[in-house]
Every structure is written in structure tokens, then in C-alpha cells.
Coordinates of C-alpha atoms in Angstrom, one line a residue:
M1 CA -12.5 25.7 2.6
R2 CA -15.4 28.0 3.2
L3 CA -17.5 27.0 0.2
K4 CA -16.8 23.3 1.2
L5 CA -18.1 23.9 4.7
V6 CA -21.1 25.8 3.5
S7 CA -21.8 22.9 1.1
L8 CA -21.4 20.3 3.9
L9 CA -23.8 22.0 6.2
I10 CA -26.4 22.1 3.5
I11 CA -25.9 18.3 2.8
L12 CA -26.2 17.4 6.6
S13 CA -29.1 19.8 7.2
G14 CA -31.0 17.8 4.4
L15 CA -30.2 14.7 6.2
S16 CA -31.8 16.1 9.5
A17 CA -34.8 17.2 7.6
C18 CA -35.5 13.6 6.7
S19 CA -36.1 12.7 10.3
T20 CA -39.8 11.9 11.2
T21 CA -39.1 12.0 15.1
E22 CA -39.5 15.6 16.2
K23 CA -36.7 17.2 18.3
P24 CA -37.8 17.8 21.8
T25 CA -39.3 21.2 22.4
K26 CA -38.7 23.3 25.7
T27 CA -41.5 23.0 28.0
T28 CA -42.4 24.4 31.5
E29 CA -40.6 21.2 32.8
N30 CA -37.3 21.7 31.3
L31 CA -37.3 25.7 30.9
S32 CA -35.1 25.9 34.1
S33 CA -32.5 23.5 32.6
A34 CA -32.5 25.2 29.3
N35 CA -32.1 28.5 30.8
S36 CA -29.0 27.2 32.9
T37 CA -27.6 25.8 29.6
T38 CA -28.0 29.2 28.0
Q39 CA -26.2 30.9 31.1
I40 CA -23.2 28.4 30.5
Q41 CA -23.1 29.8 27.0
A42 CA -21.6 26.6 25.6
T43 CA -20.8 27.3 21.9
D44 CA -18.4 24.5 20.8
A45 CA -19.4 21.0 20.1
Q46 CA -17.3 19.3 22.9
S47 CA -18.5 21.8 25.6
M48 CA -22.1 21.0 24.6
Y49 CA -21.5 17.3 24.5
Q50 CA -19.9 17.3 28.0
I51 CA -22.8 19.3 29.4
A52 CA -25.2 16.9 27.8
L53 CA -23.8 13.9 29.6
N54 CA -24.9 15.4 33.0
R55 CA -28.5 16.1 31.9
Q56 CA -31.5 13.9 31.6
G57 CA -34.5 13.7 29.4
A58 CA -35.5 16.1 26.6
D59 CA -32.9 18.7 27.8
K60 CA -30.3 16.1 27.2
I61 CA -31.4 15.3 23.8
Q62 CA -31.7 18.8 22.7
L63 CA -28.1 19.5 23.8
L64 CA -27.0 16.4 22.0
Y65 CA -28.7 17.7 18.8
S66 CA -26.9 21.0 19.4
A67 CA -23.6 19.3 19.9
R68 CA -24.2 17.1 16.8
D69 CA -24.8 20.3 14.6
A70 CA -21.8 22.0 16.1
A71 CA -19.6 19.1 15.3
I72 CA -20.7 19.3 11.7
T73 CA -19.9 22.9 11.6
E74 CA -16.3 22.3 13.2
Q75 CA -16.0 19.2 10.9
S76 CA -15.2 17.3 14.1
W77 CA -16.0 13.8 12.7
P78 CA -14.8 11.7 15.7
L79 CA -17.0 13.8 18.0
L80 CA -20.1 13.7 15.7
E81 CA -19.7 10.0 15.7
Q82 CA -19.4 9.9 19.6
V83 CA -22.5 12.3 19.8
C84 CA -24.7 10.0 17.8
I85 CA -23.6 6.9 19.6
E86 CA -24.8 8.7 22.7
L87 CA -28.1 9.6 21.0
E88 CA -28.6 5.8 20.1
R89 CA -29.2 5.1 23.8
T90 CA -32.3 7.2 23.6
P91 CA -35.4 5.4 22.4
S92 CA -37.4 8.6 21.2
V93 CA -34.5 9.4 18.6
D94 CA -34.9 8.2 14.9
Q95 CA -32.6 5.3 15.1
V96 CA -32.4 4.9 11.4
Q97 CA -31.6 8.5 10.8
N98 CA -29.0 8.5 13.6
K99 CA -27.2 5.6 12.2
L100 CA -27.0 7.5 8.8
Y101 CA -25.3 10.2 10.7
I102 CA -22.8 7.7 12.2
A103 CA -22.1 6.3 8.9
F104 CA -21.5 9.7 7.3
A105 CA -19.1 10.5 10.3
Q106 CA -17.2 7.2 9.6
K107 CA -16.9 8.0 5.9
Q108 CA -15.5 11.3 6.7
Q109 CA -12.7 9.5 8.8
N110 CA -12.1 7.1 6.0
K111 CA -13.5 4.2 8.0
N112 CA -15.3 2.9 4.8
T113 CA -15.6 -0.7 5.9
L114 CA -17.4 0.3 9.2
A115 CA -19.5 2.8 7.4
L116 CA -20.7 0.2 4.7
E117 CA -21.3 -2.4 7.5
I118 CA -23.7 0.1 9.2
L119 CA -25.4 1.0 6.0
A120 CA -25.8 -2.8 5.1
S121 CA -27.3 -3.3 8.6
L122 CA -30.2 -0.7 7.6
D123 CA -31.4 -2.4 4.5
S124 CA -34.4 -3.9 6.2
Q125 CA -35.3 -0.8 8.1
L126 CA -35.6 1.5 5.1
T127 CA -39.4 2.0 5.2
Q128 CA -39.4 5.8 4.6
P129 CA -38.2 7.2 1.2
E130 CA -36.2 9.9 3.1
H131 CA -34.1 7.3 4.6
F132 CA -33.7 5.1 1.6
A133 CA -32.7 8.0 -0.6
W134 CA -30.1 9.2 1.9
H135 CA -28.9 5.5 2.6
Q136 CA -28.3 5.2 -1.2
Y137 CA -26.6 8.4 -1.5
L138 CA -24.2 7.8 1.3
T139 CA -23.4 4.4 0.0
A140 CA -22.6 5.8 -3.5
S141 CA -20.6 8.5 -2.1
I142 CA -18.3 6.0 -0.3
Y143 CA -17.8 4.1 -3.5
A144 CA -17.1 7.1 -5.5
S145 CA -14.6 8.3 -2.9
Q146 CA -12.7 5.1 -3.5
N147 CA -12.7 5.7 -7.3
L148 CA -15.1 2.7 -8.0
P149 CA -17.6 4.6 -10.3
K150 CA -19.3 1.2 -11.7
D151 CA -19.9 0.2 -8.0
A152 CA -21.3 3.6 -7.1
M153 CA -23.7 4.2 -10.1
P154 CA -26.5 1.8 -9.0
Y155 CA -26.8 3.5 -5.6
F156 CA -26.7 7.0 -7.1
F157 CA -29.4 6.0 -9.6
R158 CA -31.7 4.7 -6.8
A159 CA -31.1 7.6 -4.7
S160 CA -32.0 9.9 -7.7
E161 CA -35.1 7.9 -8.6
T162 CA -36.4 8.0 -5.0
A163 CA -35.7 11.7 -4.4
S164 CA -37.5 12.6 -7.9
K165 CA -40.4 10.3 -7.1
N166 CA -41.0 11.8 -3.6
N167 CA -40.0 15.4 -4.3
L168 CA -37.0 15.0 -1.8
T169 CA -34.1 17.4 -1.9
I170 CA -30.6 16.0 -1.4
P171 CA -27.9 18.7 -1.9
Q172 CA -25.0 17.4 -4.0
L173 CA -26.6 14.3 -5.2
N174 CA -27.2 15.5 -8.9
K175 CA -23.6 16.9 -8.9
G176 CA -22.0 13.8 -7.4
L177 CA -24.0 11.5 -9.7
W178 CA -22.9 13.5 -12.8
E179 CA -19.2 13.6 -11.9
N180 CA -19.3 9.9 -11.1
L181 CA -21.1 9.1 -14.4
K182 CA -18.6 11.0 -16.5
Q183 CA -15.9 8.6 -15.4
L184 CA -17.7 5.7 -17.3
S185 CA -16.6 4.6 -20.8
S186 CA -19.4 4.3 -23.6
Y187 CA -19.3 0.6 -23.1
A188 CA -20.1 0.9 -19.2
L189 CA -22.8 3.5 -20.0
E190 CA -24.6 1.2 -22.5
R191 CA -24.8 -1.5 -19.7
F192 CA -26.4 1.0 -17.6
N193 CA -28.9 2.3 -20.2
R194 CA -31.8 0.4 -18.7
G195 CA -34.2 0.4 -15.9
S196 CA -36.2 3.6 -14.8
V197 CA -36.7 6.7 -16.7
V198 CA -34.6 8.6 -14.6
Q199 CA -31.7 6.2 -14.9
Q200 CA -32.0 6.1 -18.8
G201 CA -32.1 10.0 -18.8
W202 CA -28.9 10.1 -16.9
V203 CA -27.1 7.6 -19.0
N204 CA -28.5 9.1 -22.2
L205 CA -27.2 12.6 -21.3
A206 CA -23.9 11.2 -20.5
L207 CA -23.7 9.3 -23.7
Y208 CA -24.6 12.5 -25.6
H209 CA -21.7 14.4 -24.1
L210 CA -19.3 11.6 -24.8
V211 CA -20.3 11.1 -28.4
Y212 CA -20.7 14.7 -29.6
L213 CA -18.0 16.2 -27.5
G214 CA -15.8 18.6 -29.6
A215 CA -18.9 18.9 -32.2
P216 CA -20.7 21.8 -30.8
V217 CA -23.6 21.9 -33.1
E218 CA -24.5 18.4 -32.8
L219 CA -24.0 18.4 -28.9
D220 CA -26.4 21.4 -28.7
Q221 CA -28.8 19.7 -30.9
A222 CA -28.6 16.3 -28.9
I223 CA -29.1 18.3 -25.5
N224 CA -32.2 20.1 -26.8
N225 CA -33.6 16.8 -28.1
W226 CA -32.8 15.2 -24.6
Q227 CA -34.5 18.2 -22.7
R228 CA -37.7 17.6 -24.7
R229 CA -37.7 13.7 -23.9
Y230 CA -37.1 14.4 -20.2
P231 CA -38.4 17.8 -19.4
T232 CA -38.7 17.1 -15.6
H233 CA -35.4 15.1 -15.2
P234 CA -33.3 15.9 -12.1
A235 CA -30.4 16.2 -14.3
I236 CA -31.8 19.8 -15.3
D237 CA -30.0 21.0 -12.2
V238 CA -26.6 20.2 -13.7
L239 CA -27.2 20.6 -17.2
P240 CA -27.0 24.4 -18.1
K241 CA -23.4 24.9 -16.7
K242 CA -22.1 21.6 -17.9
A243 CA -23.5 21.7 -21.4
A244 CA -22.2 25.2 -21.8
A245 CA -18.7 24.2 -20.7
L246 CA -18.5 21.0 -22.8
I247 CA -19.7 22.9 -25.9
A248 CA -17.0 25.1 -25.5
I249 CA -14.6 22.2 -25.7
A250 CA -13.7 22.3 -29.6
P251 CA -10.9 20.2 -31.2
L252 CA -7.5 21.7 -30.8
D253 CA -6.6 23.8 -33.9
I254 CA -2.7 23.9 -34.5
E255 CA -1.2 25.8 -37.2
R256 CA 2.6 25.7 -36.0
L257 CA 4.0 22.8 -34.1
V258 CA 7.4 22.5 -32.7
V259 CA 9.0 19.1 -32.0
L260 CA 11.9 18.6 -29.6
I261 CA 13.8 15.4 -30.0
P262 CA 17.5 14.3 -29.8
Q263 CA 19.3 15.4 -33.2
S264 CA 22.9 15.0 -31.9
G265 CA 24.8 13.0 -29.6
A266 CA 24.4 9.5 -28.3
N267 CA 20.6 9.5 -28.5
E268 CA 20.3 10.7 -32.0
R269 CA 19.3 7.2 -33.3
L270 CA 16.2 7.4 -30.9
G271 CA 15.5 11.0 -32.3
D272 CA 15.5 9.6 -35.9
A273 CA 12.9 7.1 -34.8
L274 CA 10.7 9.8 -33.3
K275 CA 11.1 12.0 -36.3
A276 CA 9.9 9.2 -38.6
G277 CA 6.9 8.8 -36.6
I278 CA 6.1 12.5 -36.4
L279 CA 6.4 12.8 -40.1
G280 CA 4.2 9.7 -40.6
A281 CA 1.4 11.1 -38.7
L282 CA 1.7 14.7 -40.3
D283 CA 0.7 13.1 -43.6
S284 CA -2.9 13.0 -42.4
S285 CA -2.8 16.0 -40.1
L286 CA -4.2 19.4 -40.6
I287 CA -1.1 21.0 -38.9
Q288 CA 0.2 23.6 -41.4
E289 CA 3.9 24.0 -40.1
T290 CA 6.2 21.7 -38.1
I291 CA 9.6 22.8 -37.0
F292 CA 12.0 20.3 -35.4
I293 CA 14.5 21.5 -32.6
D294 CA 17.3 19.6 -31.2
E295 CA 16.5 19.1 -27.5
M296 CA 20.2 18.8 -26.8
L297 CA 20.6 22.6 -27.1
S298 CA 20.8 24.7 -23.9
P299 CA 17.6 25.8 -22.3
S300 CA 18.1 29.3 -23.2
E301 CA 18.8 28.6 -26.9
I302 CA 15.6 26.5 -26.8
T303 CA 13.8 29.5 -25.2
A304 CA 15.0 31.9 -27.8
K305 CA 14.1 29.7 -30.7
L306 CA 10.3 29.2 -29.2
S307 CA 10.1 33.1 -28.7
E308 CA 10.9 33.5 -32.4
I309 CA 8.7 30.6 -33.7
K310 CA 5.7 31.1 -31.4
P311 CA 4.2 27.6 -31.7
N312 CA 0.7 26.6 -31.0
F313 CA 2.0 23.3 -29.5
V314 CA 5.1 21.7 -28.4
I315 CA 6.0 17.9 -28.4
G316 CA 9.0 16.7 -26.6
P317 CA 11.6 16.6 -25.2
L318 CA 12.3 12.8 -25.0
L319 CA 15.0 12.5 -22.3
K320 CA 14.0 13.0 -18.5
G321 CA 17.0 15.2 -17.9
N322 CA 16.1 17.7 -20.7
I323 CA 12.6 17.8 -19.3
D324 CA 13.8 18.7 -15.8
K325 CA 16.0 21.4 -17.3
L326 CA 13.2 22.9 -19.2
V327 CA 10.7 22.8 -16.4
A328 CA 13.4 24.4 -14.1
N329 CA 14.1 27.1 -16.8
Q330 CA 10.2 27.7 -17.4
A331 CA 11.1 27.5 -21.1
L332 CA 7.8 25.6 -22.0
Q333 CA 5.6 27.3 -19.4
S334 CA 3.7 29.3 -21.8
Y335 CA 3.2 26.4 -24.4
P336 CA 0.9 23.6 -24.4
T337 CA 3.2 20.7 -24.4
L338 CA 3.2 16.9 -24.8
H339 CA 6.4 15.5 -23.0
L340 CA 7.6 12.3 -24.6
N341 CA 8.5 10.9 -21.0
S342 CA 7.2 10.9 -17.5
F343 CA 8.0 13.7 -15.1
D344 CA 8.7 13.0 -11.3
G345 CA 8.1 16.8 -10.2
E346 CA 4.9 18.8 -9.8
R347 CA 2.9 19.5 -13.0
T348 CA 3.2 23.2 -13.4
S349 CA 0.5 23.8 -16.1
T350 CA -2.8 22.1 -16.9
Q351 CA -1.8 22.2 -20.7
H352 CA 1.3 20.0 -20.1
Y353 CA 0.9 16.2 -20.7
F354 CA 3.4 13.3 -20.4
F355 CA 3.5 10.5 -22.6
A356 CA 5.8 7.6 -21.8
L357 CA 6.0 3.9 -22.7
N358 CA 5.9 3.0 -18.9
P359 CA 6.2 -0.7 -18.1
E360 CA 4.0 0.1 -15.0
H361 CA 1.0 0.3 -17.3
E362 CA 1.6 -3.2 -18.3
V363 CA 2.1 -4.3 -14.9
Q364 CA -1.1 -2.8 -13.7
Q365 CA -3.1 -4.3 -16.6
A366 CA -1.6 -7.8 -15.8
L367 CA -2.4 -7.4 -12.0
E368 CA -6.2 -6.5 -12.8
H369 CA -6.4 -9.6 -15.0
F370 CA -4.9 -11.8 -12.3
L371 CA -7.5 -10.6 -9.8
A372 CA -10.3 -10.8 -12.2
M373 CA -9.4 -14.3 -12.8
G374 CA -9.2 -15.1 -8.9
Y375 CA -5.5 -15.9 -8.8
Q376 CA -4.4 -15.9 -5.2
K377 CA -0.5 -16.5 -5.3
P378 CA 1.3 -14.9 -8.1
M379 CA 5.1 -15.6 -8.6
L380 CA 7.2 -12.7 -10.2
L381 CA 10.4 -13.4 -12.0
A382 CA 12.6 -10.3 -12.7
P383 CA 16.1 -9.3 -13.2
N384 CA 18.1 -8.2 -10.1
N385 CA 18.6 -4.6 -11.2
G386 CA 17.0 -1.2 -10.8
A387 CA 14.4 -1.7 -13.4
G388 CA 13.5 -5.2 -12.3
Q389 CA 13.3 -4.3 -8.6
R390 CA 11.2 -1.3 -9.4
L391 CA 8.5 -3.2 -11.2
V392 CA 8.5 -5.9 -8.5
E393 CA 8.0 -3.2 -5.8
Y394 CA 5.1 -1.5 -8.1
F395 CA 3.4 -4.9 -8.3
N396 CA 3.8 -5.7 -4.5
V397 CA 2.3 -2.4 -3.5
Q398 CA -0.6 -2.4 -5.8
W399 CA -1.4 -6.3 -5.1
Q400 CA -1.5 -5.6 -1.3
R401 CA -4.3 -3.1 -1.9
Y402 CA -6.5 -5.9 -3.2
S403 CA -5.2 -9.2 -1.5
E404 CA -3.9 -10.4 1.7
T405 CA -1.6 -12.8 0.2
K406 CA 2.0 -11.8 -0.7
P407 CA 3.4 -12.6 -4.1
E408 CA 6.4 -14.8 -4.4
V409 CA 9.4 -12.8 -5.9
G410 CA 12.4 -14.4 -7.7
L411 CA 15.3 -11.9 -8.6
Y412 CA 18.1 -13.6 -10.8
D413 CA 21.4 -12.0 -11.4
D414 CA 22.1 -13.7 -15.0
K415 CA 21.4 -16.8 -17.0
K416 CA 23.3 -19.1 -14.8
D417 CA 21.3 -18.1 -11.7
M418 CA 17.9 -18.6 -13.4
P419 CA 17.7 -22.4 -12.6
T420 CA 18.6 -22.0 -8.9
T421 CA 16.0 -19.2 -8.5
I422 CA 13.3 -21.2 -10.1
T423 CA 14.0 -24.5 -8.4
S424 CA 14.2 -22.6 -5.0
L425 CA 10.9 -20.6 -5.4
L426 CA 8.9 -23.7 -6.6
E427 CA 10.7 -25.7 -3.7
V428 CA 11.7 -28.4 -6.3
D429 CA 15.0 -28.3 -4.4
K430 CA 13.4 -29.4 -1.4
S431 CA 11.6 -32.1 -3.1
K432 CA 14.9 -33.5 -4.6
E433 CA 16.2 -33.5 -1.2
R434 CA 13.5 -35.7 0.2
I435 CA 13.8 -38.1 -2.6
S436 CA 17.6 -38.4 -2.0
T437 CA 16.8 -39.2 1.6
V438 CA 14.4 -41.8 0.8
K439 CA 16.6 -43.6 -1.7
S440 CA 19.4 -43.6 1.0
L441 CA 17.2 -45.7 3.2
F442 CA 16.7 -48.4 0.5
K443 CA 19.2 -50.7 -1.1
Q444 CA 17.0 -51.2 -4.3
E445 CA 16.1 -48.7 -6.9
V446 CA 13.2 -46.3 -5.9
E447 CA 11.0 -44.8 -8.5
S448 CA 10.5 -41.0 -7.9
E449 CA 9.4 -37.7 -9.5
T450 CA 10.2 -34.3 -8.1
R451 CA 7.0 -32.2 -7.1
S452 CA 6.7 -28.5 -7.2
R453 CA 4.7 -26.5 -4.6
R454 CA 1.0 -26.2 -5.3
D455 CA 0.1 -22.7 -4.1
I456 CA 1.4 -20.8 -6.9
D457 CA -1.3 -20.3 -9.5
V458 CA 0.2 -17.8 -11.9
I459 CA 3.6 -16.7 -12.9
Y460 CA 4.5 -13.3 -14.2
I461 CA 7.8 -12.8 -16.1
L462 CA 9.4 -9.3 -16.2
G463 CA 12.5 -10.0 -18.2
D464 CA 13.5 -9.2 -21.7
A465 CA 13.1 -11.3 -24.7
M466 CA 16.4 -13.3 -24.3
E467 CA 15.7 -13.8 -20.5
T468 CA 12.0 -14.8 -21.1
R469 CA 13.4 -17.6 -23.7
L470 CA 15.6 -18.9 -21.2
L471 CA 13.3 -18.9 -18.2
K472 CA 10.3 -20.5 -20.0
P473 CA 11.9 -24.1 -20.4
Y474 CA 13.2 -24.0 -16.7
L475 CA 9.6 -23.4 -15.6
D476 CA 8.3 -26.1 -18.1
V477 CA 10.5 -28.8 -16.7
N478 CA 10.3 -27.7 -12.9
V479 CA 6.5 -27.7 -12.5
S480 CA 5.3 -31.1 -11.2
T481 CA 3.5 -33.3 -13.8
F482 CA 1.0 -34.1 -11.0
A483 CA 0.0 -30.2 -10.9
E484 CA -2.1 -28.3 -13.2
R485 CA -0.2 -26.3 -15.8
I486 CA 0.6 -22.8 -14.3
P487 CA -0.5 -20.1 -16.6
L488 CA 2.5 -17.9 -17.6
Y489 CA 2.4 -14.2 -18.4
A490 CA 5.0 -11.6 -19.4
S491 CA 5.2 -7.8 -20.4
S492 CA 6.2 -6.6 -23.9
K493 CA 9.7 -6.7 -22.9
S494 CA 9.4 -10.4 -23.6
H495 CA 8.3 -9.8 -27.3
S496 CA 10.9 -9.1 -30.1
K497 CA 10.0 -9.0 -33.8
Q498 CA 13.6 -9.6 -34.6
I499 CA 14.2 -12.6 -32.4
D500 CA 10.6 -14.0 -33.3
K501 CA 11.6 -14.4 -36.9
T502 CA 13.7 -17.4 -36.0
D503 CA 12.6 -18.3 -32.5
K504 CA 9.0 -18.8 -31.1
G505 CA 8.9 -22.5 -30.2
D506 CA 10.1 -22.2 -26.7
L507 CA 7.3 -19.7 -25.7
D508 CA 4.3 -21.8 -26.6
G509 CA 1.3 -20.9 -24.3
L510 CA 2.9 -17.6 -22.9
Y511 CA 0.5 -14.6 -22.7
F512 CA 1.9 -11.2 -23.1
T513 CA 0.9 -7.5 -23.4
E514 CA 2.0 -5.5 -26.4
L515 CA 1.6 -2.5 -28.5
P516 CA -0.9 -2.9 -31.3
W517 CA 1.8 -1.6 -33.7
M518 CA 4.0 -4.6 -32.7
L519 CA 1.5 -7.3 -33.5
S520 CA 0.8 -8.1 -37.2
D521 CA -2.7 -9.1 -37.0
Q522 CA -3.9 -6.4 -34.6
I523 CA -2.9 -3.3 -36.6
S524 CA -5.6 -1.0 -37.7
K525 CA -3.2 0.8 -40.1
Q526 CA -1.9 -2.0 -42.3
A527 CA -1.0 0.1 -45.0
L528 CA 1.2 2.2 -42.7
R529 CA 2.9 -0.8 -41.4
Q530 CA 3.6 -2.3 -44.7
Q531 CA 5.3 1.0 -45.7
Y532 CA 7.2 1.1 -42.5
N533 CA 8.4 -2.5 -43.2
T534 CA 9.5 -1.6 -46.8
L535 CA 11.5 1.5 -45.6
W536 CA 13.1 0.0 -42.4
P537 CA 12.9 -3.7 -42.7
D538 CA 15.5 -4.3 -40.0
Q539 CA 14.7 -1.7 -37.4
A540 CA 15.3 -2.4 -33.7
D541 CA 12.4 -3.1 -31.4
I542 CA 12.9 0.1 -29.6
S543 CA 13.0 2.1 -32.9
Q544 CA 9.7 0.6 -33.9
R545 CA 8.0 1.4 -30.5
L546 CA 9.2 5.1 -30.7
F547 CA 8.0 5.5 -34.0
A548 CA 4.5 4.4 -32.8
M549 CA 4.5 6.7 -29.8
A550 CA 5.7 9.7 -31.9
Y551 CA 3.0 8.8 -34.4
D552 CA 0.3 8.7 -31.6
S553 CA 1.6 12.0 -30.1
V554 CA 0.6 13.8 -33.3
A555 CA -2.4 11.8 -34.1
M556 CA -4.0 12.5 -30.6
L557 CA -3.4 16.2 -30.6
S558 CA -6.7 17.2 -32.0
D559 CA -8.4 15.2 -29.2
I560 CA -6.1 15.9 -26.3
T561 CA -8.3 18.6 -24.7
Q562 CA -11.3 16.3 -24.6
L563 CA -9.3 13.5 -23.4
S564 CA -8.1 15.6 -20.4
M565 CA -11.4 16.8 -19.3
I566 CA -13.4 13.6 -19.8
P567 CA -12.2 10.8 -17.3
G568 CA -12.4 7.4 -19.1
K569 CA -12.4 8.9 -22.8
Q570 CA -9.9 6.8 -24.8
F571 CA -8.0 7.2 -28.1
G572 CA -7.2 4.2 -30.1
G573 CA -3.6 4.5 -31.1
L574 CA -0.7 2.5 -32.2
T575 CA 0.6 2.3 -28.7
G576 CA -2.8 0.9 -27.2
Q577 CA -5.9 2.7 -26.0
L578 CA -4.9 6.0 -24.5
S579 CA -6.4 8.1 -21.8
I580 CA -5.3 11.0 -19.7
T581 CA -5.3 11.0 -15.9
S582 CA -6.1 14.1 -13.8
D583 CA -2.5 14.9 -13.5
G584 CA -1.7 15.0 -17.2
Q585 CA -0.2 11.5 -17.7
I586 CA -1.1 9.5 -20.7
N587 CA -2.2 5.9 -19.6
R588 CA -2.0 3.0 -21.9
H589 CA -4.1 0.0 -22.2
L590 CA -2.3 -2.7 -24.4
N591 CA -3.5 -5.5 -26.4
W592 CA -3.1 -9.3 -25.1
A593 CA -1.6 -11.9 -27.4
Q594 CA -0.3 -15.5 -26.8
Y595 CA 2.3 -17.8 -28.4
K596 CA 0.6 -20.6 -29.8
N597 CA 1.7 -23.3 -32.4
K598 CA 4.7 -21.2 -33.1
Q599 CA 2.4 -18.3 -33.9
I600 CA 1.2 -15.2 -32.0
S601 CA -2.5 -15.0 -31.7
A602 CA -4.6 -12.2 -30.5
V603 CA -6.6 -12.9 -27.2
Q604 CA -9.3 -11.3 -25.4
L605 CA -8.6 -11.7 -21.4
K606 CA -11.0 -10.9 -18.8
T607 CA -10.1 -7.7 -16.7
H608 CA -11.8 -5.1 -14.6
A609 CA -11.1 -2.5 -11.9
P610 CA -10.6 -4.5 -8.7
I611 CA -12.1 -3.7 -5.3
P612 CA -9.9 -2.4 -2.6
L613 CA -9.2 -5.1 0.2
F614 CA -10.9 -2.8 2.8
M615 CA -14.0 -2.9 1.0
Q616 CA -14.3 -6.5 -0.1
T617 CA -16.0 -7.9 3.0
A618 CA -18.6 -5.3 2.9
S619 CA -19.2 -5.7 -0.7
D620 CA -19.7 -9.2 -0.3
Q621 CA -22.2 -8.7 2.4
M622 CA -24.2 -6.3 0.4
G623 CA -24.2 -8.5 -2.7
S624 CA -22.6 -7.9 -6.1
E625 CA -24.3 -5.2 -8.3

């Protein structure tokens, strides 16, 4: 906390230094009031502020400045905002600088929309480079704090360019810019690799670190070349420590691997699928020795075996209950471990990772696509059970972060309940009632056609393969022929390689997310897929997915340290594009596919990180970057 406070004071002292209006100095006219202030010996911000309210002229301004500095020291952000609002009423105060202080105070209180509005209002008043640099830095910091690195970068770059050109010092600028820049993918970095020399220098340095990570010699050579090309670049301030740390990240070298999977009991079949995937990946691995242990053993038995084997790395266990037991027993505390499931407790080691085929990954991916396409009113269809309700709740919570509309939700109990659920949600039942009423008023035959509601613009199915095949025809016949066809989407649960062998026709037009391993034309390792099909031609879908997960678990081990330390760095696996979050969770980005003409085709769908709702208005005002 002390280091954080010192850093904060440095930042704000820099902001004060950019003022071009001198603070009032004590003269013979205000000495008496200054002396009385000293006699009162007010030391806290609130007291200084209260005294200032009863003073006039230069003495009042001086006390307000002192109160402002004290509020920063005390991290009293509401009071800082209050003091600056009082200073606004004094014409001799640098109003642009003062508004920058207000924006900073609001940012610290998470009043990001208000802070961005103030910063936007200053656009035409930023005639001095000091003001412009701080304005851009504060704007970038707000976007960065909301995990919007792409939105933050243009402001960071402009702040860095202005500071470099005018020899300005903005503490934390280079560090904040670098931390934000490291979150971008290589694709995003390439898009920013243009503009000023300062901007290109930052981007090229980030690209070097991303491309040569884990290759110390090549990275060191690339950085030396970069320094010769950009000898006076502001990134020099962050380079020495960062370069040393990244050079030290060498690929993980594993001689002895332990794999914990179910080898007995009701889940032995799942363990067999995992073992096949592990062995498949070991064929192209440098791991010298692999030992399989039954995760159904007691924690004490597993602890004893690990102590005897002394592995360099552990993969597993699979079952959540066994993960909980081993965490409680601290059996894996001393070993780098990639668990094959998620964990609801607190991560106890930075060397522990969690890899699960979570459907939430797919829900998030679909949601981001819907927002990118501008859909306003999604409809969700899910089974009325624990899993269905959980995914619907997840979608609702995430959707409310970005949209003011509420999704329509239909939970069905069984296949008999599906038609009623759909006609009710689409309000087809009400249309039929109106038609019946009209017909009763006339003796002759009345031509009619039911109409569905028009506000639903996308439908997302969260059912399994059989449920999806039952739901799709109901949706086709209940959407009004007068309305545009509503796009239909589903998760990987809707796709079954076994069922697809005989039944694809009813799903025409449906988009869905899926593991690359489960899509014949999207597999990078075709030889492995053919070998798998020869050995296990009739494997269940769950076994095929577990095989892919186990394969990726071994294949990504050499990169796992880099993946965990570089936000946005990805590993292309059988289960998707894999990355690691700050809490050790393996996140997946799956492929998109579509049923079309009784075939499954790969599709590229638009998606990008959405802007939170509270920032959308301000973003629109400031223009898109």
C-alpha cells in the first residue's frame, strides 16, 4: 500500500507540474490570513477545505491547493473532486488542469462514464502539450482499467508521442502502456504497426517479445537490434527489467510426468479416453518418462506415490471431487499441475492450472458475436435442469454488462413441452387466438396466417444433439413467413458425429461452435484423426472430446509458462485456440461451423471484445478508434 501511495503522489505531482497558472504566493496583503491558517494547524484535507470555504482571494486558493494535495495523500477521492469543483469557481485557476484532476478523481471512484465525458469536453481546449499528454494518458488509463486494451492503445500512443516530443515526464505512462500493449495478440499488434516512430517502436518491441519468447538467444539479438534502431525511444525506461524477465522464460523441460486419471470405478471409461490422448501426444513429445496413477486412490496414497516418483509436472485429476480432496490435502502443492477440470476454490499456487471443456467459453463466444453483429433481442432455449439454468444465468449476467435489453428465455422440461415453449415465446399462440376471434365474427371462410413477434433477432439453442434436432423444425414452422429468417445458433452440445452420420437435414442453416478435432475439414492433424478413426471408429462424442483435451494437455506443456505470463498469447490445439487467464484457467476459443445442404462447412464469423454498457455513450461521443 505504501508503494502504491508513493507512486500515486508522483503521478499527481506530475499533473500539477503541467499547469501554466502559478499558484498564489503569499504577499503582505495575505500574510495575516496565512499566519492564522498556520496557527490553526489544519493538517487533514477536510479541515483545510472547510477553512478555505471561509476565506477569500489568494488565501482561499492556496488553502484549496493544500486541501487538494492532502486529499490525494489520503486517497480521499470524493473530497478531491469536491475541492476541484470549488476551484472551478475561481477564474485565475488553470481550468483545463483542474478538470483533469476532476476526471482523475472520478476515475478513482469508478465513475468512468462521467470521467470520459469531462475528458471529451476538453478536446477543443487542449492547446498546450502538457494538457494534451495528460488528457490522453488519463483516457487510456480508464479504458485499460476496464480491460479494453485495443481502445486504450491509441490514447497511450498519443500520450507517449507528445511526452517524448516535448520532453515531458508522466510517471507510470511507459509502464502502463507496456502492460496494456502486452495484452494484444500478434494480429492486433500488426494492425497498430503504423503511424509515428514512437508508436512503431512500441509495437515492434512487443512483437519481438511475443515472437521470440522462450528463445533467449533470438530475443536478446532482436532487442539489441531494436535498441540500435530506436536509441532514444521512451520504451528504454521499461526495457531492461522486462527484457531480463522475458529472456529468463525458457520452455518448460519435463523429464518425468505423472498423470492422474480415473483407472477404476464408474469413470474408468473416461480415464481410458484421456489415456489414449496422453499417449497420442507423447509420441511427439520430449518427455522421457510418464507414470499413470489412478486418481481414485486416497489422497494419502497419491501423496506417497508422488513423493517416491518426484515428478517435474502433474496432469490431472479429472473429477472435481478428487481435485477438492487433493487441494485440501495439499498433495499437489509442491508440483506444477494442470488439473483436467475447473476449480471453485482459491488457487493455491501460481504453478497450478485448470483445463476444462467449459460450455461457458462457448456461451461467451456466441454472446460476443451477437453483440458484434448488432443483435438487440436474443432468445435462449435451454433444458429446464441445473446445467441449462446455469448457462442461461451466465448469458443473462454477461449480456446485461453490454446491453439494456433483456434476453427472452425458454426453459423446456421435455420434448413434449418444446412446442408450447416456442409458440409462447414467439407469441404465435396469441396470434392464433386473434385469428380464432376474427373467424368467429364471420360466417364465410377467412384466409389467415399466424404471425410471430418481430423483435427477436437471434435464437441461441443450449440443448443437446437430440433436443436441437427436435427444436429446429418447431422454430422453422413457427416463425412468420412475413418476417425475415431469424439466425439460429447453438453450442457444441448440438453437434454429434455419431448422429450426423444419418441425420443432418433438419439442421440446415444452424451455426454452432465446436472443437476443431470434431470438424473433419478443420483438423490440422489429419493423420492423427485418421489413425484415431481406424482404432476407435465408433467412439462416443464425450470420449472423442476427452481425447482431444488430454492431447492438448501434453502438447501445450512446453509453452505453459509463456502462456501464463503473456496475456493474449495463444496455443493452437485440438480443442481450440487456448490461452491462460491470470487465475490459471485455460480459456478456449472454438471454431464456427454451419449446417448447409446436408453438410457441415467452416465459417468465419465476426466477433470482438464488446464495450461495457456504462462506457458506450462516452465512446460514441468521442468517436470510434
